[in-house]
Short mmCIF file of C-alpha atoms in Angstrom, two decimals:
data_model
loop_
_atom_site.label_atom_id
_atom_site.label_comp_id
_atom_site.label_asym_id
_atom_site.label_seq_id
_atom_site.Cartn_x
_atom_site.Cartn_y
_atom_site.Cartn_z
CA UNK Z 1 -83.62 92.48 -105.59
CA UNK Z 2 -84.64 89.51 -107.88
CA UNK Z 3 -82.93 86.11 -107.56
CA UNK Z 4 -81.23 86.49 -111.15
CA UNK Z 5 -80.35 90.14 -110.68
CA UNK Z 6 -78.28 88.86 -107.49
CA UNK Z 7 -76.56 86.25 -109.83
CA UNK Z 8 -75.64 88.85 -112.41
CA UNK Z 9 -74.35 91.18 -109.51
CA UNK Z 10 -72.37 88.77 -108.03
CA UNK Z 11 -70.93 87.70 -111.33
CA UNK Z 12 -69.96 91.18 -111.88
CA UNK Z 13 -67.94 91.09 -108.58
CA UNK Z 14 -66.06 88.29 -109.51
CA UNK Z 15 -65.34 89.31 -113.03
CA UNK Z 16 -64.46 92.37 -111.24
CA UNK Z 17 -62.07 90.61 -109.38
CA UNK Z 18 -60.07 88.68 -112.36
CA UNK Z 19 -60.18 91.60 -114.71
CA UNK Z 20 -58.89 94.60 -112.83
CA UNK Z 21 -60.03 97.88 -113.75
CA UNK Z 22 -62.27 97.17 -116.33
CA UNK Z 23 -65.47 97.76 -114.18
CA UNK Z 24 -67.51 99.36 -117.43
CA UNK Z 25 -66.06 96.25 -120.02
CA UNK Z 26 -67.90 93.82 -117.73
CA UNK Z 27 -70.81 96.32 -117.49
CA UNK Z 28 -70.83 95.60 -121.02
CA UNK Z 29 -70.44 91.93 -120.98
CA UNK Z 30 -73.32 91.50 -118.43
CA UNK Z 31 -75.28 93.57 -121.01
CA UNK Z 32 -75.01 91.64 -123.87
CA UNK Z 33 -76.45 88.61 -122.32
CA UNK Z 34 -79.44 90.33 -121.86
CA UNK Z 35 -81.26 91.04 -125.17
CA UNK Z 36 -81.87 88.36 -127.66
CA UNK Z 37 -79.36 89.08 -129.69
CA UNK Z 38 -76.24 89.62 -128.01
CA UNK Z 39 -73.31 89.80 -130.36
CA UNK Z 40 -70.17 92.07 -128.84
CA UNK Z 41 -67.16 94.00 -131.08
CA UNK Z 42 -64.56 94.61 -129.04
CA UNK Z 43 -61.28 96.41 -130.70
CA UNK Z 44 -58.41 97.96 -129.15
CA UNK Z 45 -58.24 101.90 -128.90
CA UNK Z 46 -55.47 102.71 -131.23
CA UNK Z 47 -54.08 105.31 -128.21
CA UNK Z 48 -54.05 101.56 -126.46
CA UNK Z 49 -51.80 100.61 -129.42
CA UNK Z 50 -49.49 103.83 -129.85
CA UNK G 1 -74.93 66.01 -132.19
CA UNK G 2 -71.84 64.14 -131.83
CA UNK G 3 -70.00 63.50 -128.26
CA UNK G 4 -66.95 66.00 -127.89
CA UNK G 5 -64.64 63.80 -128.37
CA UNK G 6 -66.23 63.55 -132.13
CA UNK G 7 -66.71 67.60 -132.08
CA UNK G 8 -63.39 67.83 -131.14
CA UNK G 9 -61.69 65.57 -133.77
CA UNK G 10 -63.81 67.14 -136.21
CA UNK G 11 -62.76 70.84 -135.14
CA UNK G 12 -58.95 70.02 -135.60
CA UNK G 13 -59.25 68.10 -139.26
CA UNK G 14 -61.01 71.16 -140.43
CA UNK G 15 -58.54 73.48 -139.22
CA UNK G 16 -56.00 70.59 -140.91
CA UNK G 17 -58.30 70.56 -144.26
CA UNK G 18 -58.50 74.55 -144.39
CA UNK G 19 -54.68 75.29 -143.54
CA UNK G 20 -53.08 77.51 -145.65
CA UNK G 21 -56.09 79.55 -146.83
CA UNK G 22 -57.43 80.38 -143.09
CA UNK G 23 -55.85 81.65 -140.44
CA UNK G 24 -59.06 82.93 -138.69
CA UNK G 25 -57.98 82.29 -134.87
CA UNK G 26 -61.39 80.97 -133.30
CA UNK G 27 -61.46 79.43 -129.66
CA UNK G 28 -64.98 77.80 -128.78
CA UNK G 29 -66.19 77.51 -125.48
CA UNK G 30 -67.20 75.25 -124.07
CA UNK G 31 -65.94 71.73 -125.63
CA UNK G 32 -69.26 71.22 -127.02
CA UNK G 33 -69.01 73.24 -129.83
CA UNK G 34 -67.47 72.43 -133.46
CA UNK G 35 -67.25 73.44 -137.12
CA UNK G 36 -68.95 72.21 -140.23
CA UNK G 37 -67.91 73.25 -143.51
CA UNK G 38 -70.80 73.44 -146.62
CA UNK G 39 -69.79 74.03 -150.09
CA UNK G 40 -66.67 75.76 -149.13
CA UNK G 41 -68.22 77.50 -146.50
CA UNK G 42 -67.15 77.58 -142.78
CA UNK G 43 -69.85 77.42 -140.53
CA UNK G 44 -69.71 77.26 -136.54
CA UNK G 45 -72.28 75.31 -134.28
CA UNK G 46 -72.17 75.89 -130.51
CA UNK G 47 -73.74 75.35 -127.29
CA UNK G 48 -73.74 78.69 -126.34
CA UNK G 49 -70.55 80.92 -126.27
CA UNK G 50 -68.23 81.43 -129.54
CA UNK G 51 -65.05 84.33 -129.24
CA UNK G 52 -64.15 84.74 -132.60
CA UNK G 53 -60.66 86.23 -132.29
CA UNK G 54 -59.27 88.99 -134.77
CA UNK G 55 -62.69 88.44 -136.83
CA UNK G 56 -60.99 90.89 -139.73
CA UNK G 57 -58.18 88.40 -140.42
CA UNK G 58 -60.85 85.99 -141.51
CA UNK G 59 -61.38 85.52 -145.72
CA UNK G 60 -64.57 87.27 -146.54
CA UNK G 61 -67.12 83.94 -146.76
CA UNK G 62 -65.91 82.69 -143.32
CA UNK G 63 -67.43 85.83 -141.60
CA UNK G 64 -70.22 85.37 -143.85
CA UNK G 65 -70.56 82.44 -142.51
CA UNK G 66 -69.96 83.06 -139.24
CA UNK G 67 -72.10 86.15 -139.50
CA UNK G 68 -75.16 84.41 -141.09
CA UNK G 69 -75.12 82.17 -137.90
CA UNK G 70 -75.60 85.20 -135.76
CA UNK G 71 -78.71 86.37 -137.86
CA UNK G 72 -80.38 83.06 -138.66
CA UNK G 73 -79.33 81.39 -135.42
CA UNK G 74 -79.19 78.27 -137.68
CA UNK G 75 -76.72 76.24 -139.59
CA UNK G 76 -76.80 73.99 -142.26
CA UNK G 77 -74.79 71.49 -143.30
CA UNK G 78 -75.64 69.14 -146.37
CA UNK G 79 -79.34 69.87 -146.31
CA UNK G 80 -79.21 69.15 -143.01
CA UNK G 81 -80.02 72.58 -140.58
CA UNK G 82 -79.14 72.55 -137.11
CA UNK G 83 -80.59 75.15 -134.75
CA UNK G 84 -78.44 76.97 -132.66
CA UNK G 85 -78.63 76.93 -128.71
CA UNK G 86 -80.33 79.50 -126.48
CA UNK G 87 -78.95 81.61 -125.41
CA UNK G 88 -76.28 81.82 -128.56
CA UNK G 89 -73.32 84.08 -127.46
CA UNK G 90 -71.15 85.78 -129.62
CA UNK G 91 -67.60 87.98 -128.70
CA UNK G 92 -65.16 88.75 -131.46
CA UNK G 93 -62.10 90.98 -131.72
CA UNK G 94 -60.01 93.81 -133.91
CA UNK G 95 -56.68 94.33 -133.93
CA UNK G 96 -56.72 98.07 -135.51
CA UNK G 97 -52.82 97.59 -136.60
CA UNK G 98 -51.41 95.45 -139.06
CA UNK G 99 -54.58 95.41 -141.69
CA UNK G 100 -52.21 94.44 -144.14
CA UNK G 101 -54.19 90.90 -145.21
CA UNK G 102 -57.03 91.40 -143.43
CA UNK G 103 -61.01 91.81 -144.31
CA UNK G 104 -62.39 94.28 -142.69
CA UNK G 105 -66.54 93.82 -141.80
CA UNK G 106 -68.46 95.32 -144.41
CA UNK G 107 -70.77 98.10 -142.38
CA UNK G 108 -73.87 95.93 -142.64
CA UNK G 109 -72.59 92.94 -141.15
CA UNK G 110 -71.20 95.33 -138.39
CA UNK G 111 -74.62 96.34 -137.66
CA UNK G 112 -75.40 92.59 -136.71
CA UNK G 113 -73.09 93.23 -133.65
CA UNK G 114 -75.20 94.81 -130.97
CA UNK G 115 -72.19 96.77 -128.89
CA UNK G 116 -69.30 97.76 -130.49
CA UNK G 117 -66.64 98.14 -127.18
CA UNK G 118 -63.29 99.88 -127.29
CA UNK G 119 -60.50 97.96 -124.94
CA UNK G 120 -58.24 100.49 -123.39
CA UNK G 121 -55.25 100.35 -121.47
CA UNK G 122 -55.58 100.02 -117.87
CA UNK G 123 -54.67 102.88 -115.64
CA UNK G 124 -51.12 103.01 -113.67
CA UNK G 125 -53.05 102.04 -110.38
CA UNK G 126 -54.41 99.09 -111.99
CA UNK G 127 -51.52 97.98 -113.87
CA UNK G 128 -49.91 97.79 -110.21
CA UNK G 129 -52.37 95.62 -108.90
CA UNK G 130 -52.29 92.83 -112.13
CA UNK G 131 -48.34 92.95 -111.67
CA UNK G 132 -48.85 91.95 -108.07
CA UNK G 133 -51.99 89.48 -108.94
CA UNK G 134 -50.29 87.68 -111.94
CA UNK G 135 -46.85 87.75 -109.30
CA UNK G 136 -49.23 86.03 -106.84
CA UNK G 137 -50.67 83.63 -108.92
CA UNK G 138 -47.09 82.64 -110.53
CA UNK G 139 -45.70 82.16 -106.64
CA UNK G 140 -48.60 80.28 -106.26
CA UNK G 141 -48.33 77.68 -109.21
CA UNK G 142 -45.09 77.04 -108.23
CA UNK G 143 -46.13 76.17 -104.66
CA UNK G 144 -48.41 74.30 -105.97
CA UNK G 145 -46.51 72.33 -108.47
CA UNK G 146 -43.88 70.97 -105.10
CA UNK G 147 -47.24 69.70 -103.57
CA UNK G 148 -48.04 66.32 -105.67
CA UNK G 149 -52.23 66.56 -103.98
CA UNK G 150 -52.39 70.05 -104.87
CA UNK G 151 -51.32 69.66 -108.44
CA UNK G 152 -53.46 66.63 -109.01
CA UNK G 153 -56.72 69.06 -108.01
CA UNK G 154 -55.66 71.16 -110.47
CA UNK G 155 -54.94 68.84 -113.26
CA UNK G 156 -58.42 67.65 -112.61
CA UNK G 157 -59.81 71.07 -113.38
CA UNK G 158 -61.00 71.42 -109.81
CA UNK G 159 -59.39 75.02 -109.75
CA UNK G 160 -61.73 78.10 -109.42
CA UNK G 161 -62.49 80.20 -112.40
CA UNK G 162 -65.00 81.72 -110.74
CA UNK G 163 -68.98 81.88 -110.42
CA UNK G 164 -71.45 80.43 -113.22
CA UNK G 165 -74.19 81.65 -114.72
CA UNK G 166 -77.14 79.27 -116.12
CA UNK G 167 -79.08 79.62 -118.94
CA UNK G 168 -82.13 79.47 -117.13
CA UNK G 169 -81.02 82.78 -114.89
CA UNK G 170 -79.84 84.46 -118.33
CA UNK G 171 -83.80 84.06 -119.41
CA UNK G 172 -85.07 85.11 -116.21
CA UNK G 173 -82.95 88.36 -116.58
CA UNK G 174 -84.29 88.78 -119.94
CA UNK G 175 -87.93 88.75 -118.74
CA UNK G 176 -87.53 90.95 -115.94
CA UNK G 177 -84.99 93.44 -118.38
CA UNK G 178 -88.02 93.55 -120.78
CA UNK G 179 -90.70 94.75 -118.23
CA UNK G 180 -88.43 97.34 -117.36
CA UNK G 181 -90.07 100.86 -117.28
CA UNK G 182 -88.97 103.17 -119.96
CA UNK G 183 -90.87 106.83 -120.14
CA UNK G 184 -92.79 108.40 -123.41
CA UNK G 185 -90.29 111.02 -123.46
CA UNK G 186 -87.29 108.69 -122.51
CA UNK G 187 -88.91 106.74 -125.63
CA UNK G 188 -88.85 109.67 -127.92
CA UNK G 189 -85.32 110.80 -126.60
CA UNK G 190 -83.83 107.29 -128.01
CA UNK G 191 -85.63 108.02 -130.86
CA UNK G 192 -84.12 111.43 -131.62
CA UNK G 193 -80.23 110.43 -131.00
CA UNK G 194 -81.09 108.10 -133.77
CA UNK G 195 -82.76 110.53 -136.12
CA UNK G 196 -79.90 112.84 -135.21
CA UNK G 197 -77.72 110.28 -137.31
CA UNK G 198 -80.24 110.10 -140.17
CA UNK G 199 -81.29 113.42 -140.49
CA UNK G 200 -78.21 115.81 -138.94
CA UNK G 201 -78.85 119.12 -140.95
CA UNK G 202 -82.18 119.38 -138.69
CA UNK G 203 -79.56 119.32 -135.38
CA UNK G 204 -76.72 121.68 -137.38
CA UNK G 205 -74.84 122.21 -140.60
CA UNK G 206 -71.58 120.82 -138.53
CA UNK G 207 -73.47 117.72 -137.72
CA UNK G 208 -74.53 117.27 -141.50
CA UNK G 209 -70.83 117.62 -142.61
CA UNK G 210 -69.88 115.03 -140.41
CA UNK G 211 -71.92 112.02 -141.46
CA UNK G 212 -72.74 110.25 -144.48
CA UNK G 213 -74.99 107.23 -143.26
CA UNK G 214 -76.75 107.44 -139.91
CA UNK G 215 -77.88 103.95 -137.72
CA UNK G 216 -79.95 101.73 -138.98
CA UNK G 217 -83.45 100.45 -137.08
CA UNK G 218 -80.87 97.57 -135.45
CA UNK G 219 -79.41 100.67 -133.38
CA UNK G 220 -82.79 102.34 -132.36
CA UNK G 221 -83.74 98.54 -131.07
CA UNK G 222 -80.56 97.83 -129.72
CA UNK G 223 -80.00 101.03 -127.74
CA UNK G 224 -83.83 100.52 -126.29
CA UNK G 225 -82.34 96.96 -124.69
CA UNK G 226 -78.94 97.33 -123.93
CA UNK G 227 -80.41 100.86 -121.45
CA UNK G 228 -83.16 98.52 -120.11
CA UNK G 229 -80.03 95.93 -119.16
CA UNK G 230 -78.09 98.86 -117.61
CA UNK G 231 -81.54 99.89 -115.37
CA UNK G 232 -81.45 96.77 -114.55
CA UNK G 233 -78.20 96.13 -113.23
CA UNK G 234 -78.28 99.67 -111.33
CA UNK G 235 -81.32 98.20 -110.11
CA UNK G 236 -83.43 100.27 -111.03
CA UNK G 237 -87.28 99.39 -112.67
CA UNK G 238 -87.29 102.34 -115.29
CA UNK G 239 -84.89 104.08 -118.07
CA UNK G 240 -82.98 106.91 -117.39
CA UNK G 241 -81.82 109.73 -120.24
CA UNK G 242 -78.40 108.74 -118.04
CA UNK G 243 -78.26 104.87 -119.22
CA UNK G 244 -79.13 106.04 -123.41
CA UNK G 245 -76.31 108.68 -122.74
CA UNK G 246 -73.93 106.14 -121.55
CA UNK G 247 -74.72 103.21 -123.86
CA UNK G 248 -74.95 105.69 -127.50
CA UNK G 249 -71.15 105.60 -127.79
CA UNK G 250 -70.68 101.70 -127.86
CA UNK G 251 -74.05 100.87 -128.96
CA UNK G 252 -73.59 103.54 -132.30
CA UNK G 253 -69.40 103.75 -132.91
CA UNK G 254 -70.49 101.01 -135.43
CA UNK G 255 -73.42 101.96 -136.98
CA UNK G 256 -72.53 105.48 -137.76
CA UNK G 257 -70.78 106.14 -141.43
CA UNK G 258 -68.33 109.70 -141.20
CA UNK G 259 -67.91 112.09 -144.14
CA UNK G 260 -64.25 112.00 -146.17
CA UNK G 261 -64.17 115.70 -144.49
CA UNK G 262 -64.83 114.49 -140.54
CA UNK G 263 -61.97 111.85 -141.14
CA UNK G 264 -59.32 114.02 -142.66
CA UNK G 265 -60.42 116.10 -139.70
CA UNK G 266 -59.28 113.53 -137.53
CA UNK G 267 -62.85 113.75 -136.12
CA UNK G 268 -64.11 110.27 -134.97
CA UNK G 269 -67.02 108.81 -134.07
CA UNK G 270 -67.23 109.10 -130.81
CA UNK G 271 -66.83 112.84 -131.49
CA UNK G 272 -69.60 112.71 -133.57
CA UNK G 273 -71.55 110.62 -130.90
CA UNK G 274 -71.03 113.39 -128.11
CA UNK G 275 -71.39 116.41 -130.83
CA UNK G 276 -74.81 114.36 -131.41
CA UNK G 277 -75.57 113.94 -127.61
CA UNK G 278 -74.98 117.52 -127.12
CA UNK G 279 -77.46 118.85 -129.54
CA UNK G 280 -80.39 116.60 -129.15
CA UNK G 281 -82.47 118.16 -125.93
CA UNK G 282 -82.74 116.07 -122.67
CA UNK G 283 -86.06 115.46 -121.66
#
């Protein structure tokens, strides 16, 4: 495992840790940074809003 | 650039200036960041990291603005242009109720957003454990707040929030994301879920009456990174049919128009998405 790949996974532990149960949101957030251009949407579901 | 004190002065006279006419709710971070207004335009500089918040409550030239920072990854501001930083971070937010007043993001300045993520509720397990966390953290504030050394740390922002990232590691993990492996076939795959938007009738007649624009070469390119990211951070050194499966919904739900018949349907785009996902063959 690469030095920054340990970063990124250890990151996602402690996001993992402040924002409970969103495991795939900070999947997502780890993602963006990745590419170039890394612009993220995020909207509530309207069943979240209901 | 100015110190952030300056930034920071400058930040609140423009919200002052603008008041009454914008109520776009931005919060830059970090402190080094600011806003510079151009012939009536509102234009954001940052080091790295903007969260626009409720982005569709915002008048139609500020997320033009806003939105022509993202693509240029400049700003200009009387004659004078200002790169932004690397790398140049950008979250913003939807409310889907109350669109009474709001703008909603013309589709092609959507497509400029490379994941489009839906926020649900958290399950009844996890609920439980932020009661007890936010409980914990209250109890401890006010433990905190009777102990005069304590509270001092904490007023001098010595509190945790938790690891950082540098920029430097954030290019590393670019490099290493972009020589990861992805298959001819897993190449053509990507390709196909995209034509499957364009060109439905060659999937099915179903698929055809359910959408009326497909993606645009922004999703083909960002579907190919955001799977390399996921390899990567499963660790793996190669692309998977798995990681384009998981990534279409949030890397498409933007990018795909419906038909007047799929919405009074109540069929949505993440229907669509799967319908398309079922159809085109795994390799």
């Amino acid at each position: 495992m690469s030095n920054s790949l340990r970063i990124f996974h250890q990151l996602q532990a402690d996001l993992n840790q402040i924002i409970l149960g969103q495991e795939r949101l900070i999947e997502r957030l780890l993602i963006v940074l990745l590419p170039e251009y890394n612009y993220v949407f995020f909207s509530k579901t309207r069943r979240a809003l209901s | 650039m100015c110190s952030s004190q300056k930034q920071e002065e400058r930040f609140h006279s423009i919200f002052e200036k603008i008041e009454g006419e914008f109520t776009f709710n931005t919060m830059l971070l970090p402190l080094h960041s600011g806003f510079i207004d151009h012939e009536n335009k509102l234009l954001c500089y940052t080091d790295h990291f903007v969260l626009a918040d409720e982005i569709n409550r915002a008048p139609a030239k500020v997320q033009s603005a806003l939105l022509e920072a993202m693509q240029e990854r400049s700003v200009t501001n009387a004659g004078t242009r200002y790169e932004l930083d690397k790398p140049f971070f950008v979250l913003a937010t939807q409310n889907p109720i109350e669109q009474e007043g709001t703008y909603p993001l013309p589709e092609a300045q959507l497509d400029r957003f490379l994941l489009h993520v839906f926020i649900d509720y958290p399950s009844i397990e996890n609920e439980l454990k932020i009661l007890r966390l936010v409980r914990k953290e209250a109890l401890s504030e006010i433990q905190m707040s009777s102990d005069k050394s304590l509270k001092s740390a904490v007023d001098s922002g010595t509190k945790s929030v938790g690891r950082k990232i540098s920029s430097v590691h954030v290019f590393e993990a670019r490099n290493e994301v972009l020589n990861i492996y992805m298959a001819p076939e897993i190449e053509r795959y990507l390709v196909e879920i995209i034509a499957a938007t364009r060109i439905p009738e060659k999937y099915s007649d179903e698929l055809a009456r359910l959408i009326t624009w497909g993606a645009s070469p922004r999703g083909s390119l960002s579907l190919d990174r955001c799977a390399r990211a996921r390899a990567w951070l499963h660790e793996r050194d190669f692309v998977t049919p798995e990681d384009l499966q998981d990534l279409s919904g949030d890397v498409l739900r933007h990018r795909i128009i419906e038909s007047y018949e799929a919405e009074s349907d109540g069929i949505t785009t993440d229907d669509v998405i799967a319908k398309i996902l079922a159809q085109v063959a795994v390799p």
